[in-house]
Coordinates of C-alpha atoms in Angstrom, one line a residue:
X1 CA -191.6 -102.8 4.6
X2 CA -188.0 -102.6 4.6
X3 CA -185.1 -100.4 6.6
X4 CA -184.1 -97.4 5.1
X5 CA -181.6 -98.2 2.5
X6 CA -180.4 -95.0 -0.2
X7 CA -176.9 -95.6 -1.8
X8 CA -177.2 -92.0 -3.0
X9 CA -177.4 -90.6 -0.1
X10 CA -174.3 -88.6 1.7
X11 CA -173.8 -90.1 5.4
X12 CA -171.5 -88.1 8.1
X13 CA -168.6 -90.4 9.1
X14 CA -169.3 -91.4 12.9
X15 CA -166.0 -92.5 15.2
X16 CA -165.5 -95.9 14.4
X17 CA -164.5 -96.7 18.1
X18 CA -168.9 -96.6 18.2
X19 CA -168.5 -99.6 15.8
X20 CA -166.9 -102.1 18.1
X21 CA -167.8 -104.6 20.5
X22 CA -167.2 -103.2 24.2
X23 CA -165.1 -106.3 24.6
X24 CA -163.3 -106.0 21.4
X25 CA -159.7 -107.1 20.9
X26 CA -158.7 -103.7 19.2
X27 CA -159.3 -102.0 22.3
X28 CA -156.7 -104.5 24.6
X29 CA -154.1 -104.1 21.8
X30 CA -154.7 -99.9 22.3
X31 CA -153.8 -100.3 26.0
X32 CA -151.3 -102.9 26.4
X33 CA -149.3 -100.7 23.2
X34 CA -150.2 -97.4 25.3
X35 CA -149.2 -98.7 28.6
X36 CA -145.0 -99.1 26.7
X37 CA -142.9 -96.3 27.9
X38 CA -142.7 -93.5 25.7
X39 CA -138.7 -93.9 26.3
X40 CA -139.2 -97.6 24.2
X41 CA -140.6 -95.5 20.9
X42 CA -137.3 -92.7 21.1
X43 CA -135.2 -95.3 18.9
X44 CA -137.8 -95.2 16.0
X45 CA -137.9 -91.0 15.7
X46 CA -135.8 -89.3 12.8
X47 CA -135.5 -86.0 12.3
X48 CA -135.2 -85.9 8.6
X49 CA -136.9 -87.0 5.8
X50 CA -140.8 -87.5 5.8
X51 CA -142.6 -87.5 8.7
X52 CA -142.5 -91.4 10.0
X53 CA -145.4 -93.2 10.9
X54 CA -146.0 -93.1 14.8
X55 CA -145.0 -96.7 15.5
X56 CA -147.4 -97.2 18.4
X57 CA -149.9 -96.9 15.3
X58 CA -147.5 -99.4 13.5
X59 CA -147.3 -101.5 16.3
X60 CA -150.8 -101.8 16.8
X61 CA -152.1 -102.9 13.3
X62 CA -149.1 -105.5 13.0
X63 CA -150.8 -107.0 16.5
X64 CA -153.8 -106.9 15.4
X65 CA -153.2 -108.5 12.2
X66 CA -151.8 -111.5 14.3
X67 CA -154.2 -112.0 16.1
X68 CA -156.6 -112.1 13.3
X69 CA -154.2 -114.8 11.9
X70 CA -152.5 -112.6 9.2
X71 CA -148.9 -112.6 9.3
X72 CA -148.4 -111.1 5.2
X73 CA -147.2 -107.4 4.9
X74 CA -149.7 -107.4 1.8
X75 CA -152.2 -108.7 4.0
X76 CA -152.0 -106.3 6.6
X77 CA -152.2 -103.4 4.7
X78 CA -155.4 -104.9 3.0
X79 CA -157.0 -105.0 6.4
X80 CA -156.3 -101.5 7.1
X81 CA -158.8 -100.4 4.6
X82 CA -161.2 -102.7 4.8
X83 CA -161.5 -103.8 8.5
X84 CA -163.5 -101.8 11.1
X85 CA -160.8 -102.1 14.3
X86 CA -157.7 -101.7 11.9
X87 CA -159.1 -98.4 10.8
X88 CA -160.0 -97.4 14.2
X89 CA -156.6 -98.6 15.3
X90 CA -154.6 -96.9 12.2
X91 CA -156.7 -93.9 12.4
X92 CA -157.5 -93.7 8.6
X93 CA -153.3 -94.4 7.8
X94 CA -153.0 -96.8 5.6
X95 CA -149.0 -97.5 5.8
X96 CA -148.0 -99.9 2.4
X97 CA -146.9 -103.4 3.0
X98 CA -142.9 -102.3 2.3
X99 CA -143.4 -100.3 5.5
X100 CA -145.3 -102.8 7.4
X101 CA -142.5 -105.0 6.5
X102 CA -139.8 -102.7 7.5
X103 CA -141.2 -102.2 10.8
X104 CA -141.8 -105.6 12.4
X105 CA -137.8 -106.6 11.2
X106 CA -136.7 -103.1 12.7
X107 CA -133.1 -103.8 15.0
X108 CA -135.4 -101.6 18.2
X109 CA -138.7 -104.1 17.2
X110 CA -136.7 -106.8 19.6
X111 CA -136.8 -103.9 22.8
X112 CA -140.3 -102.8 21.9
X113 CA -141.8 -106.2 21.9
X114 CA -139.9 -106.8 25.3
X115 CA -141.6 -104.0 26.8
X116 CA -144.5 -105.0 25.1
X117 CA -144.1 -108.7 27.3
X118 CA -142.9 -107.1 30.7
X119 CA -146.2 -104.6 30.3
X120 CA -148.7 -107.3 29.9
X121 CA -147.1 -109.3 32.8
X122 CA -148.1 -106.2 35.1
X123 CA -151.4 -106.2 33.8
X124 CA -151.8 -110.1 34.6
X125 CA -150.2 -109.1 38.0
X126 CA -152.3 -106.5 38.7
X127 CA -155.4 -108.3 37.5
X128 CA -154.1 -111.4 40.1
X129 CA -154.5 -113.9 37.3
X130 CA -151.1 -115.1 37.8
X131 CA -149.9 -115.7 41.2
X132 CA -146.1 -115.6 40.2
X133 CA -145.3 -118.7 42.1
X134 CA -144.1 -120.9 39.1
X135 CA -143.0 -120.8 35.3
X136 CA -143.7 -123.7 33.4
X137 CA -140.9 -123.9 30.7
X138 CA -141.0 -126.3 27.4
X139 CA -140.2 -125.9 23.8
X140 CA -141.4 -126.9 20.4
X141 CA -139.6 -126.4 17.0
X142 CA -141.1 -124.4 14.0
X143 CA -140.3 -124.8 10.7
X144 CA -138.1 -122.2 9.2
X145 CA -138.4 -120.2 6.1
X146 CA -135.9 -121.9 3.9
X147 CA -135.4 -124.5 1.4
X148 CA -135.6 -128.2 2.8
X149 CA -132.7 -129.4 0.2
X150 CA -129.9 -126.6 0.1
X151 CA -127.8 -127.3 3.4
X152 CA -124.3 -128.3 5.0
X153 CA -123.3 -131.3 7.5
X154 CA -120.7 -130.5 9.8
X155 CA -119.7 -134.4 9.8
X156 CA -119.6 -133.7 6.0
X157 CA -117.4 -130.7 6.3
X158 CA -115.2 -132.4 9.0
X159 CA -114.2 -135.3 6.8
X160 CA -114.0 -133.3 3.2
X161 CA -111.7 -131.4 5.2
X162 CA -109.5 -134.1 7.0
X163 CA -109.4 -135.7 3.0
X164 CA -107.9 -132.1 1.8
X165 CA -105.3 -132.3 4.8
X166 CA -104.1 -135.2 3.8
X167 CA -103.7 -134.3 0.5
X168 CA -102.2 -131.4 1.0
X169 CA -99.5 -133.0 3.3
X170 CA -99.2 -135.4 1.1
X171 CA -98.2 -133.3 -2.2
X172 CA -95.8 -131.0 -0.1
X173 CA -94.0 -134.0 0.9
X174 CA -93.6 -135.4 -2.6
X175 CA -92.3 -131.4 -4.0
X176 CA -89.8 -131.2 -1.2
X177 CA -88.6 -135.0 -1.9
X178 CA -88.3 -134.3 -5.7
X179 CA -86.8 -131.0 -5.0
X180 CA -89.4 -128.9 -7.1
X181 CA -90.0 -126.5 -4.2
X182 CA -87.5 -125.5 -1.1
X183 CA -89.2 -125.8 2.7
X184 CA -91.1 -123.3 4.0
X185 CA -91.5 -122.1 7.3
X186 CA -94.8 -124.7 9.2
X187 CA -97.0 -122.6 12.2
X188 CA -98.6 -126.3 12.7
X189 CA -96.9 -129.7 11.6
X190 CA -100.1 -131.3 11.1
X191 CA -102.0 -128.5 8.8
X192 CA -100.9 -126.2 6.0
X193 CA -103.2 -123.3 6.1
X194 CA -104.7 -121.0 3.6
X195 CA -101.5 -118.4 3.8
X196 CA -98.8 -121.6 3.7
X197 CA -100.6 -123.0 0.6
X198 CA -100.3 -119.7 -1.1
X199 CA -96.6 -119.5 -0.9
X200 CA -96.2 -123.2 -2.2
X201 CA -98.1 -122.3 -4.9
X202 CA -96.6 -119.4 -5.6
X203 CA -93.1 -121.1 -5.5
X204 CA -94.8 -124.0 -7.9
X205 CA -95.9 -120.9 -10.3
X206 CA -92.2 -119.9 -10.4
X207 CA -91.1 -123.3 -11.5
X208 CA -93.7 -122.7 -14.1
X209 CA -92.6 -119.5 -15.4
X210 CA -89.1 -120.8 -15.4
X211 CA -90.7 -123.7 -18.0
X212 CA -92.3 -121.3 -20.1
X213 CA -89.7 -119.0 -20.7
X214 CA -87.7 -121.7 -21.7
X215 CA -90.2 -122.7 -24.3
X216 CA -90.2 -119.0 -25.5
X217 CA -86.7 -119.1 -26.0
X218 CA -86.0 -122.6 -27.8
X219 CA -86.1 -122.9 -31.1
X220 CA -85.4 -127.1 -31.0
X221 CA -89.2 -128.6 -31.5
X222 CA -88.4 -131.6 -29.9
X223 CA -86.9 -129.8 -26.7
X224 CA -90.1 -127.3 -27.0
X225 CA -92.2 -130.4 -26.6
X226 CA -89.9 -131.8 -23.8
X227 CA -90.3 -128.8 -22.2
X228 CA -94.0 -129.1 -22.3
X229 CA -94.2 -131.9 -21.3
X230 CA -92.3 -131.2 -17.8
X231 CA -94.3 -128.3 -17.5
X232 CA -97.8 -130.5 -17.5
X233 CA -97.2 -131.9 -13.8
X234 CA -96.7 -128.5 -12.4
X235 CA -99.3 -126.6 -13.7
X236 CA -101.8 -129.4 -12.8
X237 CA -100.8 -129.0 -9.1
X238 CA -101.2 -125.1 -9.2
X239 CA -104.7 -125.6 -10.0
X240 CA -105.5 -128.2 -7.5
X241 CA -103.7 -126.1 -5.1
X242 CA -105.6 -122.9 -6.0
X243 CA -109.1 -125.5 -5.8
X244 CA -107.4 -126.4 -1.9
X245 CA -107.4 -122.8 -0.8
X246 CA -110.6 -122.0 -2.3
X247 CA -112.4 -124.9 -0.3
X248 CA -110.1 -124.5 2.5
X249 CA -111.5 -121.3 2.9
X250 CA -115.2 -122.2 2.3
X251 CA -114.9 -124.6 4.9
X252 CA -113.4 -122.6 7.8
X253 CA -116.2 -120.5 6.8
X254 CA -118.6 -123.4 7.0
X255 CA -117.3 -124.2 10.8
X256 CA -117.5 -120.7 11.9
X257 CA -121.2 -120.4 11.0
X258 CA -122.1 -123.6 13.1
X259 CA -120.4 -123.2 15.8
X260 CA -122.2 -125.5 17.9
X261 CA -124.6 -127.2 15.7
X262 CA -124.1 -130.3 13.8
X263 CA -125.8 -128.2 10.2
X264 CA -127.1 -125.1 8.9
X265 CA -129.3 -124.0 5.7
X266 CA -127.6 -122.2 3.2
X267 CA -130.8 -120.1 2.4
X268 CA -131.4 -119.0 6.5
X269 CA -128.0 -119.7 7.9
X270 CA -129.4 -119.2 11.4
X271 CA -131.6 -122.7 10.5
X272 CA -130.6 -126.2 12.1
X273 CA -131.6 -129.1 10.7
X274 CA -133.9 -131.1 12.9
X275 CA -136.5 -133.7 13.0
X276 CA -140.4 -132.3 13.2
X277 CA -143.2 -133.7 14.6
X278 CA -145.1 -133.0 11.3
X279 CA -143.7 -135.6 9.1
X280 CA -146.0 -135.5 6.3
X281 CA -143.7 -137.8 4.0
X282 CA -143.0 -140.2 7.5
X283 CA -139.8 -140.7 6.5
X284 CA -137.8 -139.0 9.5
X285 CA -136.9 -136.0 6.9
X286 CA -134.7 -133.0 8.7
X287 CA -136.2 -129.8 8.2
X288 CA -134.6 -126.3 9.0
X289 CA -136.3 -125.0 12.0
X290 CA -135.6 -123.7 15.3
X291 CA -136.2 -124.6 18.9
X292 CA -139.1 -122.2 20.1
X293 CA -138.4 -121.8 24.5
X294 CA -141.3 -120.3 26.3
X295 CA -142.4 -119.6 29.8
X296 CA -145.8 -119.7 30.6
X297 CA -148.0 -119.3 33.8
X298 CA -152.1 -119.9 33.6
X299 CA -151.4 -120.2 30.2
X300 CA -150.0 -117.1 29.0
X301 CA -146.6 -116.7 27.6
X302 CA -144.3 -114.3 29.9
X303 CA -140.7 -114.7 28.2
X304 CA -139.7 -116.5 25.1
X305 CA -136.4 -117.4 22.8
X306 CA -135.2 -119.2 20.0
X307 CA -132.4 -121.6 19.9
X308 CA -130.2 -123.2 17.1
X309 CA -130.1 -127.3 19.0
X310 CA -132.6 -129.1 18.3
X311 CA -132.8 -130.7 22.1
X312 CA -134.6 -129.0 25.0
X313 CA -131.6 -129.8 27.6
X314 CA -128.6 -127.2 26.9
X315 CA -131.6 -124.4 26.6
X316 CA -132.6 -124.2 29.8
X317 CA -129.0 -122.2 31.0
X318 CA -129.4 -119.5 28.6
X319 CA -133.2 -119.1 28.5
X320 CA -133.4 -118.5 32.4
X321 CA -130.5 -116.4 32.0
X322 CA -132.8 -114.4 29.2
X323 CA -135.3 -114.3 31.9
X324 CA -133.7 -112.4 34.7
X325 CA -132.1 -110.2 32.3
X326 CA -134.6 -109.3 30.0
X327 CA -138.2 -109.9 31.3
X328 CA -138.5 -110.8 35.0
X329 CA -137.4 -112.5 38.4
X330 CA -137.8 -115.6 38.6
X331 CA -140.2 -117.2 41.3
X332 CA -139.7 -119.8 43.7
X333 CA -140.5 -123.3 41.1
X334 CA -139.2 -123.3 37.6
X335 CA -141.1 -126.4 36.2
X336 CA -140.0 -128.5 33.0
X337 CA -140.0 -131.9 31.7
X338 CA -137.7 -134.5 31.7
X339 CA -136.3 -133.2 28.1
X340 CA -134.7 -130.6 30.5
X341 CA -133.5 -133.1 33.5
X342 CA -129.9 -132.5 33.9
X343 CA -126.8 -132.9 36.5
X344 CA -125.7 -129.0 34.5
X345 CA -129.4 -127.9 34.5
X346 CA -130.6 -129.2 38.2
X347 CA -127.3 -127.5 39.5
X348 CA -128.0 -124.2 37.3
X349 CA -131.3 -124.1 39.1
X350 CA -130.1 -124.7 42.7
X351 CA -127.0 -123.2 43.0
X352 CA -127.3 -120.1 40.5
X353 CA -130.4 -119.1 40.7
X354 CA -131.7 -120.5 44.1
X355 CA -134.5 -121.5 43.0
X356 CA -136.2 -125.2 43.2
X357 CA -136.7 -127.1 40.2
X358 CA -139.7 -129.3 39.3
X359 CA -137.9 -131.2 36.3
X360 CA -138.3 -134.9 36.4
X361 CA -135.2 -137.0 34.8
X362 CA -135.9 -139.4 31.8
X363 CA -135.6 -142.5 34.5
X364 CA -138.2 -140.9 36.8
X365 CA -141.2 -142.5 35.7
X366 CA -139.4 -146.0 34.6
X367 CA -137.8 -145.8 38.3
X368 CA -140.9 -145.3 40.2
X369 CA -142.7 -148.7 38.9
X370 CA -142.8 -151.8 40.9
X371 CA -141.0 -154.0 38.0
X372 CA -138.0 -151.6 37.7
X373 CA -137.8 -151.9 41.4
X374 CA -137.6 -155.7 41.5
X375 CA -135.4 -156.1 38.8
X376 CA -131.7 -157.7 40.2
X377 CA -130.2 -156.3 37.5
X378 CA -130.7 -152.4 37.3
X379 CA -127.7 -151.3 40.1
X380 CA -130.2 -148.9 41.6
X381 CA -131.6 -151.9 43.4
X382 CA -128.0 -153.2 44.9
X383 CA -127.5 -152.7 48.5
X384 CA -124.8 -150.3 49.7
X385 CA -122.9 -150.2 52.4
X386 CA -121.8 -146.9 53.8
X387 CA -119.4 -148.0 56.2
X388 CA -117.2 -150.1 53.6
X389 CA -118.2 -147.8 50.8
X390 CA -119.1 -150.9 48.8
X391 CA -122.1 -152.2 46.5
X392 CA -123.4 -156.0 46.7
X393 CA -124.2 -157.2 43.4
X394 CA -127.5 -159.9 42.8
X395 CA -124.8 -162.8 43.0
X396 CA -123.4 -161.6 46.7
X397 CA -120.4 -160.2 45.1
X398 CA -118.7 -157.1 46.6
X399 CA -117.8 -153.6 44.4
X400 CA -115.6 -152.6 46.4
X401 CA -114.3 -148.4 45.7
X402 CA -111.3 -148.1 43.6
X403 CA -110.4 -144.7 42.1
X404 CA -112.6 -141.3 40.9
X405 CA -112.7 -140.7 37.6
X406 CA -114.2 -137.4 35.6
X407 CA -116.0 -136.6 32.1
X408 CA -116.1 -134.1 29.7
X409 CA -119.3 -133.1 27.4
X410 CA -119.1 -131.4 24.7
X411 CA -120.2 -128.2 26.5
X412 CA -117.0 -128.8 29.0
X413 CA -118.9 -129.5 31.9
X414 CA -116.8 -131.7 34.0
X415 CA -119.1 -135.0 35.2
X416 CA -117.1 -136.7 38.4
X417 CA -117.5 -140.3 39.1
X418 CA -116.9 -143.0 41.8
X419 CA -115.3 -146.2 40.3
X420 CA -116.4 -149.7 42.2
X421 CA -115.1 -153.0 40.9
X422 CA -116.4 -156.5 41.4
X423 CA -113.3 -158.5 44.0
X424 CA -114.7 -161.5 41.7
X425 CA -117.1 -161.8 38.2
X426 CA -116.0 -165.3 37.2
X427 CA -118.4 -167.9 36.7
X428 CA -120.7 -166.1 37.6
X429 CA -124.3 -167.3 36.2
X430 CA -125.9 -164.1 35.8
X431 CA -123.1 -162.4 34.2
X432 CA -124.2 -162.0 30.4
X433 CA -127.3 -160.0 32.5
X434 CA -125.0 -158.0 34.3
X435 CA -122.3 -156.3 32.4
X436 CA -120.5 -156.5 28.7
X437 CA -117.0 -156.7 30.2
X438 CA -114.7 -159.7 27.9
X439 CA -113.7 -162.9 29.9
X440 CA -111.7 -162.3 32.5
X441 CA -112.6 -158.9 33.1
X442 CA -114.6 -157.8 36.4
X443 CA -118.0 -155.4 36.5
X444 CA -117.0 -151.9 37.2
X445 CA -119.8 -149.3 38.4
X446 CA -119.4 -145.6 37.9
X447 CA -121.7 -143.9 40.2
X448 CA -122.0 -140.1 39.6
X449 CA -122.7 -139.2 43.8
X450 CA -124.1 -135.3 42.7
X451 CA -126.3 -136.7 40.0
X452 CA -127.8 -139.3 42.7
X453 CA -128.2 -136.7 45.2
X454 CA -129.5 -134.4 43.0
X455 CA -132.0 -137.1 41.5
X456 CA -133.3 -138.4 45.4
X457 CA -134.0 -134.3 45.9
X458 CA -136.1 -134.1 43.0
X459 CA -138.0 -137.0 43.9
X460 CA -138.5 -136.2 47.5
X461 CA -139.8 -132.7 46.2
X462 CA -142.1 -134.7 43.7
X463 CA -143.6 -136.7 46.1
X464 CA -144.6 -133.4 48.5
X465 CA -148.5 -132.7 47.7
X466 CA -148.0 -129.1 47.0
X467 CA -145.2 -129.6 44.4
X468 CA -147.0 -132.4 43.0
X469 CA -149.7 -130.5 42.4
X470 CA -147.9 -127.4 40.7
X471 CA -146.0 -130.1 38.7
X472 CA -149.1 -132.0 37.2
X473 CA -150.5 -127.8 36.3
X474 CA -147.3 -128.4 33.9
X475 CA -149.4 -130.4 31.1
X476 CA -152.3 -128.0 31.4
X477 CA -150.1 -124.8 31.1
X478 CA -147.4 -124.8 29.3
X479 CA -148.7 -127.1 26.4
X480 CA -151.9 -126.1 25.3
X481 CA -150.0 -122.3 24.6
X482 CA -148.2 -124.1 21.6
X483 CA -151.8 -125.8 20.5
X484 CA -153.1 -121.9 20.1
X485 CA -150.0 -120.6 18.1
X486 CA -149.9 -123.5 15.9
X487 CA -153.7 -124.8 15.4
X488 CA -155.6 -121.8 16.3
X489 CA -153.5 -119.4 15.3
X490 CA -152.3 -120.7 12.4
X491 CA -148.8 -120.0 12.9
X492 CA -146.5 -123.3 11.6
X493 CA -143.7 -121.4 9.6
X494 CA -141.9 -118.7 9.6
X495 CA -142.4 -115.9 6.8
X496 CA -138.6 -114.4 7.9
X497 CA -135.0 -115.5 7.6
X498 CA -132.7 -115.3 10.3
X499 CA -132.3 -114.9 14.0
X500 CA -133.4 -111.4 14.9
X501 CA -136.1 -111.4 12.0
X502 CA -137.3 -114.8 13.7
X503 CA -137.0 -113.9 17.0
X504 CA -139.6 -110.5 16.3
X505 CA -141.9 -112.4 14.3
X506 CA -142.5 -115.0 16.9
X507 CA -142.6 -112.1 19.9
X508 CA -145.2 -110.6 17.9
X509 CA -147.2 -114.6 17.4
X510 CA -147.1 -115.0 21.0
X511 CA -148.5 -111.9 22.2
X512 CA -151.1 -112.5 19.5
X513 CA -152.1 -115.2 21.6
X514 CA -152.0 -114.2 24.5
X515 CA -154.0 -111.2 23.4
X516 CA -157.1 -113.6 22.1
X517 CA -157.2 -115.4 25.3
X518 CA -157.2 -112.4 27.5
X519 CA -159.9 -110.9 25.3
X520 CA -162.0 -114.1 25.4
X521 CA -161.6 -114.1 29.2
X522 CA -164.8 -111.8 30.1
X523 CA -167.4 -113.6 27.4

């Protein structure tokens, strides 16, 4: 005996909302979208033309495609005919893959999926499965949508460019000696730019001009050919210049897209250069990617952005910046690793924000073992004397305080530094151990007094149980968030190109997972 199967007969279409698991994923993506103000969709209305597709109904199906691992347009709109909660979610729509595609790179997707983050925080809130007393922060990079061999150096630029200067200089010299060209007025002594070139080659295509008329109007064959002749050298040096101002100008261009960053891709000019942990060829290869900043608590990503520099330390500033601006306040820890331990980042935290940080340095650990303690030569173990401001060095030796001395990174932040100087480093038998200095030459110390205070207040706060605690949950939090984007998820490349387009298509990842663990939650 079988169940009741009839192909030719006609069955009544029943809600598909019947069809789904009480627990279903569908249904958490209809609330969260729901719970957005109406005031986030406004941006997406238009009054002309064909009526849009609602895009909470847009929003929904792109979500649900994520979390279902699908991240194609084509893909998308595939599912929205032939799966069960994309048709319930869709309502029977079945937008086209251009649109899909249009939507989710929309300049109002970057608010919507904002809102989208500050609404599921309420509902973890609400629901007390966070506590809001700490963010964990970390980074990873993800590999960008662009071709691994097409890309600029700055170093490159930086020296092609120095080489043209040169030249340049050099050639302008040699026509004012040989009297080919008169002076022209210099903004900079060191440079010609783009609009100074111009006018010596304009001058140079005069002197030509001059030689080709001349030519026109002889009639003497051998002076015809003298004439050519002397007119060989200066139109050679109109097309080199005209070859200088056309890489002149490339390369300011170059410069002004980098800004910062040491490269860029020339097919996603947003893209840095920087070394992946997957290195399938394991041969250190750059890859154009960018640096993925998240901040998690119980696992669940609350705020997110993407950085061009491929190091963690100079995006903590800006990405708790993003935070109280964008998504939320910040609680009372803000917890990071020691990629983020830093005299500008430690003071950031403290002094800006008010907040205390649970960052570890990259000494921390090395500092904390009994043979690093022991060891005469690290100058954290010298004794120091407050009273004569002095340091005693393993072979009784005074460093005595001399003068204060300051730094400048690359960012501008000013470093300041007390200078001590041995009274005496000759023969000394443990000097090759000690310090670099040539003969004759005494040990200096520079001790940066804020970055030592700043580094004894982390480990004080470290060594508290309750802060040690919340900074071992680091490990457990933050990471594994990155394992369900990239493993379970799938996601390890970007299908976009460029910073906004990046930026939405990783908002819309993250919720994605943050959506399958919620849903899994209750099972």
């Amino acid at each position: 005996m079988y169940k009741n199967y009839n192909m030719n007969q006609l069955i009544l279409p029943l809600d598909l909302e019947v069809k789904l698991q009480k627990n279903d994923i569908a249904f958490h993506i209809h609330h969260l979208v729901e719970s957005i103000p109406r005031e986030a969709f406004a941006p997406f209305y238009q009054e002309t033309g064909c009526p849009s597709y609602h895009p909470k109904m847009m929003l929904k199906i792109i979500l649900c495609g994520y979390t279902q691992s699908v991240f194609s347009g084509r893909r998308i709109e595939d599912l929205t005919k032939d799966s069960i909660r994309m048709k319930w979610l869709a309502q029977g729509y079945e937008p086209s893959y251009r649109t899909i595609n249009r939507f989710r790179i929309h300049p109002q997707m970057q608010e919507l999926l904002r809102q989208c983050f500050v609404q599921f925080r309420c509902q973890l809130v609400e629901e007390k499965l966070i506590d809001q007393q700490a963010i964990f922060i970390d980074g990873t990079k993800i590999e960008a949508n662009a071709n691994k061999f097409t890309f600029k150096w700055k170093k490159s630029i930086e020296k092609f460019q120095t080489n043209l200067i040169e030249k340049s200089n050099r050639l302008y010299e040699q026509l004012l000696e040989e009297q080919v060209i008169p002076a022209i007025a210099r903004e900079n002594e060191e440079e010609l730019s783009v609009q100074e070139l111009e006018i010596i080659v304009s001058k140079v295509e005069e002197v030509v001009d001059d030689y080709t008329a001349k030519i026109e109007t002889s009639n003497d064959t051998q002076e015809r050919k003298q004439l050519r002749s002397q007119r060989k050298t200066p139109k050679q040096i109109v097309k080199q210049i005209h070859d200088w101002i056309t890489r002149k100008k490339v390369y300011q261009q170059d410069l002004e897209l980098m800004g910062e960053r040491n490269s860029y891709s020339k097919t996603d000019r947003d893209a840095t250069f920087m070394r992946m942990k997957d290195d399938y060829m394991k041969n250190g290869q750059l890859k154009p990617g960018y640096n993925l900043q998240v901040a998690t608590e119980n696992q669940y990503t609350l705020a997110y952005d993407v950085y061009p520099n491929p190091t963690d330390t100079k995006t903590l500033t800006p990405f708790l910046e993003t935070i109280t601006d964008q998504y939320f306040e910040l609680p009372k820890y803000i917890v990071a690793d020691a990629g983020y331990g830093s005299e500008v980042n430690y003071q950031n935290v403290l002094e800006t924000h008010e907040r205390i940080p649970l960052i570890t340095y990259n000494m921390y650990r090395k500092e904390g073992k009994k043979k690093f303690q022991q060891d005469p030569s690290k100058t954290n173990n010298w004794p120091y004397n407050e009273k004569t401001d002095s340091y005693t060095c393993p072979n009784e030796k005074q460093l005595t305080y001399q003068y204060d001395a300051s730094r400048k990174d690359r960012s501008g932040y000013i470093r300041t530094f007390k200078v001590y100087q041995c009274e005496d480093c000759s023969d000394c038998p443990i000097r090759s151990l000690c310090t670099k200095a040539a003969e004759g030459a005494h040990r200096k110390l520079y001790v940066n007094t804020k970055w030592e205070q700043q580094k004894s207040y982390i480990r004080q706060k470290l060594s508290e149980p309750k802060t040690a605690e919340i900074y071992r949950q680091r490990k457990i939090d933050v990471e594994p968030v990155f394992g369900f984007l990239k493993a379970n998820l799938g996601f390890t490349r970007f299908s976009v190109r460029g910073k906004s387009k990046v930026k939405n298509e990783i908002g819309l990842a993250l919720m994605a997972t943050n959506l399958r663990k919620y849903a899994i939650r209750e099972w």
